[in-house]
């Protein structure tokens, strides 16, 4: 009986060490870090957050980007609406503070322009629409 206990302890210890070894790569990187980086790259359409800084700035400015038909524009990984006349259209749902601030709107347009240029969209021009977001006690209408 004593031998069974020792074998059980050795088995549990070896399993624990095996799992621990799997969770850490040779360079000391944890497996969870690798998984999180992969999730981040998938979320950002294959780009790391560092490469996607303009997108992050834009998302922070407007809070939410929506495409013409209610889909997320390119900033969520889905292509924006490209109209038949080769104009890219981006619609932004924004709060009243941004809606009434021309300087902020201009800044958002500049960042959006950089994002469009960075993604090399083959378009003649772009159109950015700001749609006022109505908020009540139940949230966004």
mmCIF file of N, CA and C in Angstrom:
data_model
loop_
_atom_site.group_PDB
_atom_site.id
_atom_site.type_symbol
_atom_site.label_atom_id
_atom_site.label_comp_id
_atom_site.label_asym_id
_atom_site.label_seq_id
_atom_site.Cartn_x
_atom_site.Cartn_y
_atom_site.Cartn_z
ATOM 1 N N UNK A 1 0.823 -1.185 0.000
ATOM 2 C CA UNK A 1 0.000 0.000 0.000
ATOM 3 C C UNK A 1 0.869 1.252 0.000
ATOM 4 N N UNK A 2 1.976 1.181 0.726
ATOM 5 C CA UNK A 2 2.892 2.297 0.801
ATOM 6 C C UNK A 2 3.486 2.594 -0.574
ATOM 7 N N UNK A 3 3.739 1.549 -1.362
ATOM 8 C CA UNK A 3 4.316 1.703 -2.698
ATOM 9 C C UNK A 3 3.315 2.403 -3.639
ATOM 10 N N UNK A 4 2.046 2.088 -3.494
ATOM 11 C CA UNK A 4 1.008 2.706 -4.320
ATOM 12 C C UNK A 4 0.943 4.204 -4.038
ATOM 13 N N UNK A 5 1.070 4.566 -2.767
ATOM 14 C CA UNK A 5 1.056 5.980 -2.390
ATOM 15 C C UNK A 5 2.236 6.734 -2.984
ATOM 16 N N UNK A 6 3.405 6.118 -2.930
ATOM 17 C CA UNK A 6 4.609 6.750 -3.480
ATOM 18 C C UNK A 6 4.476 6.904 -4.998
ATOM 19 N N UNK A 7 3.965 5.868 -5.649
ATOM 20 C CA UNK A 7 3.767 5.936 -7.101
ATOM 21 C C UNK A 7 2.760 7.034 -7.450
ATOM 22 N N UNK A 8 1.705 7.138 -6.659
ATOM 23 C CA UNK A 8 0.690 8.171 -6.905
ATOM 24 C C UNK A 8 1.285 9.575 -6.756
ATOM 25 N N UNK A 9 2.111 9.755 -5.724
ATOM 26 C CA UNK A 9 2.749 11.055 -5.507
ATOM 27 C C UNK A 9 3.689 11.385 -6.665
ATOM 28 N N UNK A 10 4.475 10.408 -7.104
ATOM 29 C CA UNK A 10 5.384 10.629 -8.225
ATOM 30 C C UNK A 10 4.615 10.942 -9.516
ATOM 31 N N UNK A 11 3.505 10.243 -9.720
ATOM 32 C CA UNK A 11 2.684 10.465 -10.906
ATOM 33 C C UNK A 11 2.102 11.879 -10.911
ATOM 34 N N UNK A 12 1.543 12.289 -9.797
ATOM 35 C CA UNK A 12 0.968 13.636 -9.688
ATOM 36 C C UNK A 12 2.055 14.688 -9.877
ATOM 37 N N UNK A 13 3.223 14.462 -9.276
ATOM 38 C CA UNK A 13 4.330 15.411 -9.408
ATOM 39 C C UNK A 13 4.791 15.511 -10.857
ATOM 40 N N UNK A 14 4.903 14.379 -11.541
ATOM 41 C CA UNK A 14 5.367 14.399 -12.933
ATOM 42 C C UNK A 14 4.336 15.078 -13.837
ATOM 43 N N UNK A 15 3.051 14.862 -13.574
ATOM 44 C CA UNK A 15 2.007 15.534 -14.356
ATOM 45 C C UNK A 15 2.093 17.044 -14.134
ATOM 46 N N UNK A 16 2.241 17.440 -12.871
ATOM 47 C CA UNK A 16 2.350 18.864 -12.552
ATOM 48 C C UNK A 16 3.555 19.493 -13.252
ATOM 49 N N UNK A 17 4.704 18.837 -13.198
ATOM 50 C CA UNK A 17 5.900 19.366 -13.846
ATOM 51 C C UNK A 17 5.746 19.400 -15.357
ATOM 52 N N UNK A 18 5.076 18.399 -15.919
ATOM 53 C CA UNK A 18 4.833 18.361 -17.365
ATOM 54 C C UNK A 18 3.943 19.512 -17.804
ATOM 55 N N UNK A 19 2.870 19.756 -17.065
ATOM 56 C CA UNK A 19 1.976 20.872 -17.381
ATOM 57 C C UNK A 19 2.716 22.196 -17.238
ATOM 58 N N UNK A 20 3.497 22.316 -16.186
ATOM 59 C CA UNK A 20 4.268 23.542 -15.967
ATOM 60 C C UNK A 20 5.246 23.769 -17.116
ATOM 61 N N UNK A 21 5.904 22.710 -17.578
ATOM 62 C CA UNK A 21 6.855 22.830 -18.683
ATOM 63 C C UNK A 21 6.155 23.223 -19.968
ATOM 64 N N UNK A 22 4.977 22.676 -20.215
ATOM 65 C CA UNK A 22 4.216 23.017 -21.415
ATOM 66 C C UNK A 22 3.798 24.486 -21.378
ATOM 67 N N UNK A 23 3.446 24.976 -20.193
ATOM 68 C CA UNK A 23 2.956 26.352 -20.062
ATOM 69 C C UNK A 23 4.060 27.391 -20.235
ATOM 70 N N UNK A 24 5.299 26.974 -20.186
ATOM 71 C CA UNK A 24 6.414 27.913 -20.356
ATOM 72 C C UNK A 24 7.268 27.475 -21.532
ATOM 73 N N UNK A 25 7.502 28.378 -22.494
ATOM 74 C CA UNK A 25 8.358 28.081 -23.627
ATOM 75 C C UNK A 25 9.808 28.170 -23.189
ATOM 76 N N UNK A 26 10.703 27.784 -24.080
ATOM 77 C CA UNK A 26 12.131 27.810 -23.764
ATOM 78 C C UNK A 26 12.625 29.206 -23.414
ATOM 79 N N UNK A 27 12.030 30.223 -24.031
ATOM 80 C CA UNK A 27 12.492 31.585 -23.764
ATOM 81 C C UNK A 27 11.824 32.208 -22.546
ATOM 82 N N UNK A 28 11.057 31.424 -21.804
ATOM 83 C CA UNK A 28 10.418 31.910 -20.597
ATOM 84 C C UNK A 28 9.053 32.544 -20.831
ATOM 85 N N UNK A 29 8.607 32.575 -22.098
ATOM 86 C CA UNK A 29 7.301 33.154 -22.405
ATOM 87 C C UNK A 29 6.217 32.188 -21.966
ATOM 88 N N UNK A 30 5.242 32.688 -21.266
ATOM 89 C CA UNK A 30 4.138 31.846 -20.828
ATOM 90 C C UNK A 30 3.209 31.559 -22.001
ATOM 91 N N UNK A 31 2.628 30.378 -22.001
ATOM 92 C CA UNK A 31 1.691 30.000 -23.062
ATOM 93 C C UNK A 31 0.519 30.965 -23.113
ATOM 94 N N UNK A 32 0.068 31.443 -21.954
ATOM 95 C CA UNK A 32 -1.070 32.362 -21.934
ATOM 96 C C UNK A 32 -0.720 33.664 -22.649
ATOM 97 N N UNK A 33 0.549 34.101 -22.567
ATOM 98 C CA UNK A 33 0.967 35.312 -23.276
ATOM 99 C C UNK A 33 0.887 35.113 -24.783
ATOM 100 N N UNK A 34 1.298 33.930 -25.231
ATOM 101 C CA UNK A 34 1.250 33.610 -26.661
ATOM 102 C C UNK A 34 -0.199 33.587 -27.142
ATOM 103 N N UNK A 35 -1.068 32.943 -26.381
ATOM 104 C CA UNK A 35 -2.487 32.872 -26.744
ATOM 105 C C UNK A 35 -3.101 34.263 -26.779
ATOM 106 N N UNK A 36 -2.801 35.092 -25.778
ATOM 107 C CA UNK A 36 -3.338 36.450 -25.744
ATOM 108 C C UNK A 36 -2.864 37.265 -26.940
ATOM 109 N N UNK A 37 -1.598 37.098 -27.332
ATOM 110 C CA UNK A 37 -1.070 37.820 -28.496
ATOM 111 C C UNK A 37 -1.781 37.365 -29.759
ATOM 112 N N UNK A 38 -2.028 36.045 -29.884
ATOM 113 C CA UNK A 38 -2.744 35.539 -31.050
ATOM 114 C C UNK A 38 -4.163 36.081 -31.096
ATOM 115 N N UNK A 39 -4.833 36.129 -29.936
ATOM 116 C CA UNK A 39 -6.183 36.688 -29.882
ATOM 117 C C UNK A 39 -6.170 38.148 -30.307
ATOM 118 N N UNK A 40 -5.181 38.887 -29.829
ATOM 119 C CA UNK A 40 -5.063 40.310 -30.170
ATOM 120 C C UNK A 40 -4.864 40.481 -31.672
ATOM 121 N N UNK A 41 -4.014 39.635 -32.272
ATOM 122 C CA UNK A 41 -3.766 39.737 -33.706
ATOM 123 C C UNK A 41 -5.016 39.391 -34.505
ATOM 124 N N UNK A 42 -5.759 38.390 -34.076
ATOM 125 C CA UNK A 42 -7.004 38.034 -34.758
ATOM 126 C C UNK A 42 -7.996 39.176 -34.642
ATOM 127 N N UNK A 43 -8.135 39.742 -33.455
ATOM 128 C CA UNK A 43 -9.075 40.841 -33.229
ATOM 129 C C UNK A 43 -8.731 42.043 -34.096
ATOM 130 N N UNK A 44 -7.450 42.291 -34.284
ATOM 131 C CA UNK A 44 -7.016 43.448 -35.057
ATOM 132 C C UNK A 44 -6.764 43.100 -36.520
ATOM 133 N N UNK A 45 -7.381 42.033 -36.997
ATOM 134 C CA UNK A 45 -7.253 41.690 -38.412
ATOM 135 C C UNK A 45 -5.843 41.312 -38.812
ATOM 136 N N UNK A 46 -5.099 40.665 -37.924
ATOM 137 C CA UNK A 46 -3.747 40.239 -38.235
ATOM 138 C C UNK A 46 -2.690 41.264 -37.877
ATOM 139 N N UNK A 47 -3.096 42.409 -37.366
ATOM 140 C CA UNK A 47 -2.149 43.453 -36.984
ATOM 141 C C UNK A 47 -2.012 43.474 -35.467
ATOM 142 N N UNK A 48 -0.834 43.756 -35.009
ATOM 143 C CA UNK A 48 -0.667 43.901 -33.563
ATOM 144 C C UNK A 48 -1.212 45.261 -33.151
ATOM 145 N N UNK A 49 -1.443 45.438 -31.880
ATOM 146 C CA UNK A 49 -1.978 46.708 -31.376
ATOM 147 C C UNK A 49 -1.031 47.858 -31.699
ATOM 148 N N UNK A 50 0.274 47.585 -31.679
ATOM 149 C CA UNK A 50 1.249 48.636 -31.992
ATOM 150 C C UNK A 50 1.099 49.092 -33.439
ATOM 151 N N UNK A 51 0.920 48.140 -34.361
ATOM 152 C CA UNK A 51 0.740 48.475 -35.765
ATOM 153 C C UNK A 51 -0.602 49.152 -36.006
ATOM 154 N N UNK A 52 -1.530 48.924 -35.113
ATOM 155 C CA UNK A 52 -2.885 49.407 -35.295
ATOM 156 C C UNK A 52 -3.189 50.613 -34.409
ATOM 157 N N UNK A 53 -2.166 51.402 -34.096
ATOM 158 C CA UNK A 53 -2.335 52.515 -33.166
ATOM 159 C C UNK A 53 -3.333 53.547 -33.683
ATOM 160 N N UNK A 54 -3.310 53.830 -34.976
ATOM 161 C CA UNK A 54 -4.247 54.812 -35.526
ATOM 162 C C UNK A 54 -5.684 54.330 -35.352
ATOM 163 N N UNK A 55 -5.907 53.042 -35.527
ATOM 164 C CA UNK A 55 -7.236 52.476 -35.332
ATOM 165 C C UNK A 55 -7.671 52.628 -33.880
ATOM 166 N N UNK A 56 -6.762 52.335 -32.957
ATOM 167 C CA UNK A 56 -7.095 52.460 -31.543
ATOM 168 C C UNK A 56 -7.411 53.900 -31.165
ATOM 169 N N UNK A 57 -6.655 54.847 -31.717
ATOM 170 C CA UNK A 57 -6.919 56.262 -31.444
ATOM 171 C C UNK A 57 -8.297 56.654 -31.974
ATOM 172 N N UNK A 58 -8.604 56.184 -33.158
ATOM 173 C CA UNK A 58 -9.892 56.514 -33.758
ATOM 174 C C UNK A 58 -11.033 55.918 -32.945
ATOM 175 N N UNK A 59 -10.879 54.671 -32.532
ATOM 176 C CA UNK A 59 -11.922 54.029 -31.736
ATOM 177 C C UNK A 59 -12.122 54.768 -30.418
ATOM 178 N N UNK A 60 -11.027 55.248 -29.846
ATOM 179 C CA UNK A 60 -11.137 55.990 -28.591
ATOM 180 C C UNK A 60 -11.863 57.315 -28.799
ATOM 181 N N UNK A 61 -11.677 57.932 -29.959
ATOM 182 C CA UNK A 61 -12.310 59.216 -30.229
ATOM 183 C C UNK A 61 -13.820 59.073 -30.406
ATOM 184 N N UNK A 62 -14.245 58.083 -31.171
ATOM 185 C CA UNK A 62 -15.665 58.017 -31.514
ATOM 186 C C UNK A 62 -16.435 56.992 -30.699
ATOM 187 N N UNK A 63 -15.725 56.124 -30.011
ATOM 188 C CA UNK A 63 -16.397 55.146 -29.164
ATOM 189 C C UNK A 63 -16.895 53.944 -29.920
ATOM 190 N N UNK A 64 -17.481 54.153 -31.089
ATOM 191 C CA UNK A 64 -18.066 53.038 -31.835
ATOM 192 C C UNK A 64 -18.111 53.405 -33.305
ATOM 193 N N UNK A 65 -17.647 52.517 -34.151
ATOM 194 C CA UNK A 65 -17.717 52.761 -35.590
ATOM 195 C C UNK A 65 -18.677 51.752 -36.201
ATOM 196 N N UNK A 66 -19.575 52.247 -37.042
ATOM 197 C CA UNK A 66 -20.512 51.335 -37.684
ATOM 198 C C UNK A 66 -20.477 51.541 -39.188
ATOM 199 N N UNK A 67 -20.687 50.495 -39.943
ATOM 200 C CA UNK A 67 -20.739 50.604 -41.388
ATOM 201 C C UNK A 67 -22.120 51.055 -41.834
ATOM 202 N N UNK A 68 -22.264 51.287 -43.137
ATOM 203 C CA UNK A 68 -23.498 51.839 -43.696
ATOM 204 C C UNK A 68 -24.719 50.991 -43.351
ATOM 205 N N UNK A 69 -24.537 49.677 -43.304
ATOM 206 C CA UNK A 69 -25.672 48.790 -43.053
ATOM 207 C C UNK A 69 -25.690 48.274 -41.618
ATOM 208 N N UNK A 70 -24.998 48.970 -40.717
ATOM 209 C CA UNK A 70 -25.003 48.572 -39.319
ATOM 210 C C UNK A 70 -23.864 47.650 -38.944
ATOM 211 N N UNK A 71 -23.032 47.277 -39.912
ATOM 212 C CA UNK A 71 -21.885 46.439 -39.606
ATOM 213 C C UNK A 71 -20.735 47.320 -39.154
ATOM 214 N N UNK A 72 -19.800 46.709 -38.440
ATOM 215 C CA UNK A 72 -18.609 47.452 -38.037
ATOM 216 C C UNK A 72 -17.816 47.794 -39.284
ATOM 217 N N UNK A 73 -17.236 48.968 -39.323
ATOM 218 C CA UNK A 73 -16.376 49.318 -40.452
ATOM 219 C C UNK A 73 -15.036 48.614 -40.272
ATOM 220 N N UNK A 74 -14.041 48.998 -41.044
ATOM 221 C CA UNK A 74 -12.759 48.287 -41.036
ATOM 222 C C UNK A 74 -12.109 48.276 -39.667
ATOM 223 N N UNK A 75 -12.518 49.162 -38.780
ATOM 224 C CA UNK A 75 -11.866 49.272 -37.486
ATOM 225 C C UNK A 75 -12.225 48.114 -36.574
ATOM 226 N N UNK A 76 -13.188 47.278 -36.966
ATOM 227 C CA UNK A 76 -13.507 46.080 -36.202
ATOM 228 C C UNK A 76 -13.118 44.836 -36.964
ATOM 229 N N UNK A 77 -12.431 44.987 -38.066
ATOM 230 C CA UNK A 77 -11.988 43.836 -38.839
ATOM 231 C C UNK A 77 -12.867 43.531 -40.038
ATOM 232 N N UNK A 78 -13.986 44.237 -40.221
ATOM 233 C CA UNK A 78 -14.870 44.022 -41.361
ATOM 234 C C UNK A 78 -14.687 45.196 -42.299
ATOM 235 N N UNK A 79 -14.649 44.932 -43.602
ATOM 236 C CA UNK A 79 -14.404 45.992 -44.570
ATOM 237 C C UNK A 79 -15.466 47.077 -44.508
ATOM 238 N N UNK A 80 -15.061 48.325 -44.694
ATOM 239 C CA UNK A 80 -16.045 49.410 -44.742
ATOM 240 C C UNK A 80 -16.809 49.360 -46.058
ATOM 241 N N UNK A 81 -17.838 50.150 -46.162
ATOM 242 C CA UNK A 81 -18.647 50.197 -47.370
ATOM 243 C C UNK A 81 -17.879 50.943 -48.462
ATOM 244 N N UNK A 82 -17.714 50.315 -49.625
ATOM 245 C CA UNK A 82 -17.119 51.002 -50.768
ATOM 246 C C UNK A 82 -18.243 51.190 -51.774
ATOM 247 N N UNK A 83 -18.593 52.424 -52.030
ATOM 248 C CA UNK A 83 -19.722 52.757 -52.888
ATOM 249 C C UNK A 83 -19.367 52.534 -54.353
ATOM 250 N N UNK A 84 -20.391 52.381 -55.230
ATOM 251 C CA UNK A 84 -20.136 52.125 -56.660
ATOM 252 C C UNK A 84 -19.257 53.180 -57.332
ATOM 253 N N UNK A 85 -19.313 54.421 -56.884
ATOM 254 C CA UNK A 85 -18.499 55.470 -57.503
ATOM 255 C C UNK A 85 -17.086 55.521 -56.921
ATOM 256 N N UNK A 86 -16.651 54.410 -56.335
ATOM 257 C CA UNK A 86 -15.298 54.233 -55.800
ATOM 258 C C UNK A 86 -14.976 55.209 -54.663
ATOM 259 N N UNK A 87 -15.976 55.464 -53.834
ATOM 260 C CA UNK A 87 -15.796 56.274 -52.633
ATOM 261 C C UNK A 87 -15.972 55.357 -51.433
ATOM 262 N N UNK A 88 -15.073 55.428 -50.495
ATOM 263 C CA UNK A 88 -15.205 54.635 -49.277
ATOM 264 C C UNK A 88 -16.053 55.442 -48.292
ATOM 265 N N UNK A 89 -17.037 54.799 -47.705
ATOM 266 C CA UNK A 89 -17.927 55.493 -46.784
ATOM 267 C C UNK A 89 -17.812 54.899 -45.393
ATOM 268 N N UNK A 90 -17.542 55.765 -44.429
ATOM 269 C CA UNK A 90 -17.453 55.358 -43.038
ATOM 270 C C UNK A 90 -18.467 56.168 -42.242
ATOM 271 N N UNK A 91 -19.320 55.486 -41.518
ATOM 272 C CA UNK A 91 -20.316 56.152 -40.679
ATOM 273 C C UNK A 91 -19.942 55.940 -39.223
ATOM 274 N N UNK A 92 -19.924 57.018 -38.454
ATOM 275 C CA UNK A 92 -19.563 56.934 -37.053
ATOM 276 C C UNK A 92 -20.722 57.362 -36.179
ATOM 277 N N UNK A 93 -21.056 56.503 -35.231
ATOM 278 C CA UNK A 93 -22.064 56.808 -34.236
ATOM 279 C C UNK A 93 -21.350 57.544 -33.108
ATOM 280 N N UNK A 94 -21.711 58.798 -32.879
ATOM 281 C CA UNK A 94 -20.969 59.614 -31.926
ATOM 282 C C UNK A 94 -21.896 60.276 -30.925
ATOM 283 N N UNK A 95 -21.342 60.656 -29.802
ATOM 284 C CA UNK A 95 -22.089 61.361 -28.771
ATOM 285 C C UNK A 95 -22.256 62.828 -29.124
ATOM 286 N N UNK A 96 -23.097 63.497 -28.370
ATOM 287 C CA UNK A 96 -23.415 64.903 -28.639
ATOM 288 C C UNK A 96 -22.189 65.803 -28.512
ATOM 289 N N UNK A 97 -21.284 65.473 -27.563
ATOM 290 C CA UNK A 97 -20.101 66.315 -27.375
ATOM 291 C C UNK A 97 -19.224 66.338 -28.627
ATOM 292 N N UNK A 98 -19.045 65.191 -29.282
ATOM 293 C CA UNK A 98 -18.253 65.151 -30.506
ATOM 294 C C UNK A 98 -19.052 65.738 -31.675
ATOM 295 N N UNK A 99 -20.341 65.481 -31.699
ATOM 296 C CA UNK A 99 -21.198 65.959 -32.783
ATOM 297 C C UNK A 99 -21.156 67.486 -32.878
ATOM 298 N N UNK A 100 -21.015 68.159 -31.742
ATOM 299 C CA UNK A 100 -21.033 69.616 -31.713
ATOM 300 C C UNK A 100 -19.637 70.238 -31.685
ATOM 301 N N UNK A 101 -18.593 69.451 -31.852
ATOM 302 C CA UNK A 101 -17.231 69.964 -31.758
ATOM 303 C C UNK A 101 -16.512 69.765 -33.099
ATOM 304 N N UNK A 102 -16.425 70.832 -33.871
ATOM 305 C CA UNK A 102 -15.823 70.743 -35.213
ATOM 306 C C UNK A 102 -14.344 70.360 -35.153
ATOM 307 N N UNK A 103 -13.622 70.820 -34.136
ATOM 308 C CA UNK A 103 -12.198 70.463 -34.010
ATOM 309 C C UNK A 103 -12.029 68.967 -33.808
ATOM 310 N N UNK A 104 -12.871 68.369 -32.960
ATOM 311 C CA UNK A 104 -12.797 66.920 -32.730
ATOM 312 C C UNK A 104 -13.174 66.154 -33.991
ATOM 313 N N UNK A 105 -14.190 66.642 -34.701
ATOM 314 C CA UNK A 105 -14.588 65.987 -35.953
ATOM 315 C C UNK A 105 -13.433 66.002 -36.951
ATOM 316 N N UNK A 106 -12.746 67.131 -37.036
ATOM 317 C CA UNK A 106 -11.612 67.252 -37.951
ATOM 318 C C UNK A 106 -10.499 66.286 -37.559
ATOM 319 N N UNK A 107 -10.252 66.161 -36.272
ATOM 320 C CA UNK A 107 -9.220 65.243 -35.788
ATOM 321 C C UNK A 107 -9.579 63.798 -36.123
ATOM 322 N N UNK A 108 -10.844 63.434 -35.933
ATOM 323 C CA UNK A 108 -11.298 62.081 -36.276
ATOM 324 C C UNK A 108 -11.139 61.841 -37.778
ATOM 325 N N UNK A 109 -11.472 62.835 -38.587
ATOM 326 C CA UNK A 109 -11.329 62.689 -40.039
ATOM 327 C C UNK A 109 -9.873 62.474 -40.436
ATOM 328 N N UNK A 110 -8.961 63.189 -39.786
ATOM 329 C CA UNK A 110 -7.529 63.027 -40.087
ATOM 330 C C UNK A 110 -7.052 61.618 -39.719
ATOM 331 N N UNK A 111 -7.477 61.139 -38.562
ATOM 332 C CA UNK A 111 -7.079 59.786 -38.143
ATOM 333 C C UNK A 111 -7.675 58.761 -39.092
ATOM 334 N N UNK A 112 -8.951 58.936 -39.468
ATOM 335 C CA UNK A 112 -9.605 58.008 -40.404
ATOM 336 C C UNK A 112 -8.873 57.993 -41.739
ATOM 337 N N UNK A 113 -8.451 59.154 -42.192
ATOM 338 C CA UNK A 113 -7.704 59.245 -43.454
ATOM 339 C C UNK A 113 -6.418 58.420 -43.362
ATOM 340 N N UNK A 114 -5.709 58.520 -42.224
ATOM 341 C CA UNK A 114 -4.478 57.748 -42.034
ATOM 342 C C UNK A 114 -4.766 56.243 -42.056
ATOM 343 N N UNK A 115 -5.871 55.853 -41.425
ATOM 344 C CA UNK A 115 -6.234 54.433 -41.403
ATOM 345 C C UNK A 115 -6.525 53.944 -42.822
ATOM 346 N N UNK A 116 -7.268 54.734 -43.588
ATOM 347 C CA UNK A 116 -7.600 54.368 -44.971
ATOM 348 C C UNK A 116 -6.330 54.252 -45.802
ATOM 349 N N UNK A 117 -5.432 55.212 -45.666
ATOM 350 C CA UNK A 117 -4.167 55.180 -46.398
ATOM 351 C C UNK A 117 -3.315 53.987 -45.986
ATOM 352 N N UNK A 118 -3.269 53.718 -44.684
ATOM 353 C CA UNK A 118 -2.464 52.607 -44.184
ATOM 354 C C UNK A 118 -2.942 51.262 -44.728
ATOM 355 N N UNK A 119 -4.269 51.125 -44.884
ATOM 356 C CA UNK A 119 -4.836 49.875 -45.379
ATOM 357 C C UNK A 119 -4.823 49.780 -46.900
ATOM 358 N N UNK A 120 -4.316 50.814 -47.564
ATOM 359 C CA UNK A 120 -4.175 50.825 -49.022
ATOM 360 C C UNK A 120 -5.473 50.503 -49.757
ATOM 361 N N UNK A 121 -6.577 51.098 -49.307
ATOM 362 C CA UNK A 121 -7.833 50.896 -50.016
ATOM 363 C C UNK A 121 -7.734 51.572 -51.377
ATOM 364 N N UNK A 122 -8.151 50.858 -52.422
ATOM 365 C CA UNK A 122 -8.104 51.376 -53.780
ATOM 366 C C UNK A 122 -9.369 52.172 -54.063
ATOM 367 N N UNK A 123 -9.415 53.403 -53.569
ATOM 368 C CA UNK A 123 -10.586 54.256 -53.736
ATOM 369 C C UNK A 123 -10.138 55.639 -54.201
ATOM 370 N N UNK A 124 -11.063 56.350 -54.836
ATOM 371 C CA UNK A 124 -10.755 57.698 -55.318
ATOM 372 C C UNK A 124 -10.830 58.728 -54.200
ATOM 373 N N UNK A 125 -11.777 58.542 -53.289
ATOM 374 C CA UNK A 125 -11.926 59.471 -52.184
ATOM 375 C C UNK A 125 -12.660 58.785 -51.040
ATOM 376 N N UNK A 126 -12.841 59.509 -49.968
ATOM 377 C CA UNK A 126 -13.552 58.937 -48.834
ATOM 378 C C UNK A 126 -14.599 59.914 -48.335
ATOM 379 N N UNK A 127 -15.597 59.353 -47.686
ATOM 380 C CA UNK A 127 -16.684 60.150 -47.127
ATOM 381 C C UNK A 127 -16.900 59.676 -45.696
ATOM 382 N N UNK A 128 -16.864 60.599 -44.766
ATOM 383 C CA UNK A 128 -17.073 60.256 -43.364
ATOM 384 C C UNK A 128 -18.360 60.924 -42.902
ATOM 385 N N UNK A 129 -19.266 60.133 -42.371
ATOM 386 C CA UNK A 129 -20.531 60.651 -41.861
ATOM 387 C C UNK A 129 -20.566 60.487 -40.347
ATOM 388 N N UNK A 130 -21.007 61.519 -39.653
ATOM 389 C CA UNK A 130 -21.188 61.460 -38.215
ATOM 390 C C UNK A 130 -22.679 61.351 -37.931
ATOM 391 N N UNK A 131 -23.058 60.309 -37.208
ATOM 392 C CA UNK A 131 -24.457 60.078 -36.865
ATOM 393 C C UNK A 131 -24.597 60.265 -35.365
ATOM 394 N N UNK A 132 -25.488 61.161 -34.974
ATOM 395 C CA UNK A 132 -25.653 61.453 -33.547
ATOM 396 C C UNK A 132 -26.249 60.250 -32.824
ATOM 397 N N UNK A 133 -25.638 59.900 -31.716
ATOM 398 C CA UNK A 133 -26.085 58.782 -30.893
ATOM 399 C C UNK A 133 -27.025 59.329 -29.822
ATOM 400 N N UNK A 134 -28.245 58.806 -29.792
ATOM 401 C CA UNK A 134 -29.206 59.195 -28.769
ATOM 402 C C UNK A 134 -29.112 58.211 -27.615
ATOM 403 N N UNK A 135 -28.953 58.732 -26.419
ATOM 404 C CA UNK A 135 -28.841 57.882 -25.236
ATOM 405 C C UNK A 135 -29.965 58.226 -24.276
ATOM 406 N N UNK A 136 -30.639 57.185 -23.790
ATOM 407 C CA UNK A 136 -31.637 57.398 -22.741
ATOM 408 C C UNK A 136 -31.285 56.474 -21.579
ATOM 409 N N UNK A 137 -32.179 56.291 -20.669
ATOM 410 C CA UNK A 137 -31.884 55.461 -19.493
ATOM 411 C C UNK A 137 -31.620 54.000 -19.844
ATOM 412 N N UNK A 138 -32.120 53.557 -20.996
ATOM 413 C CA UNK A 138 -31.929 52.165 -21.410
ATOM 414 C C UNK A 138 -30.670 51.964 -22.245
ATOM 415 N N UNK A 139 -29.941 53.036 -22.483
ATOM 416 C CA UNK A 139 -28.722 52.915 -23.276
ATOM 417 C C UNK A 139 -28.884 53.578 -24.627
ATOM 418 N N UNK A 140 -28.129 53.093 -25.622
ATOM 419 C CA UNK A 140 -28.134 53.687 -26.964
ATOM 420 C C UNK A 140 -29.415 53.311 -27.685
ATOM 421 N N UNK A 141 -30.045 54.298 -28.330
ATOM 422 C CA UNK A 141 -31.256 54.038 -29.130
ATOM 423 C C UNK A 141 -30.857 53.596 -30.513
#
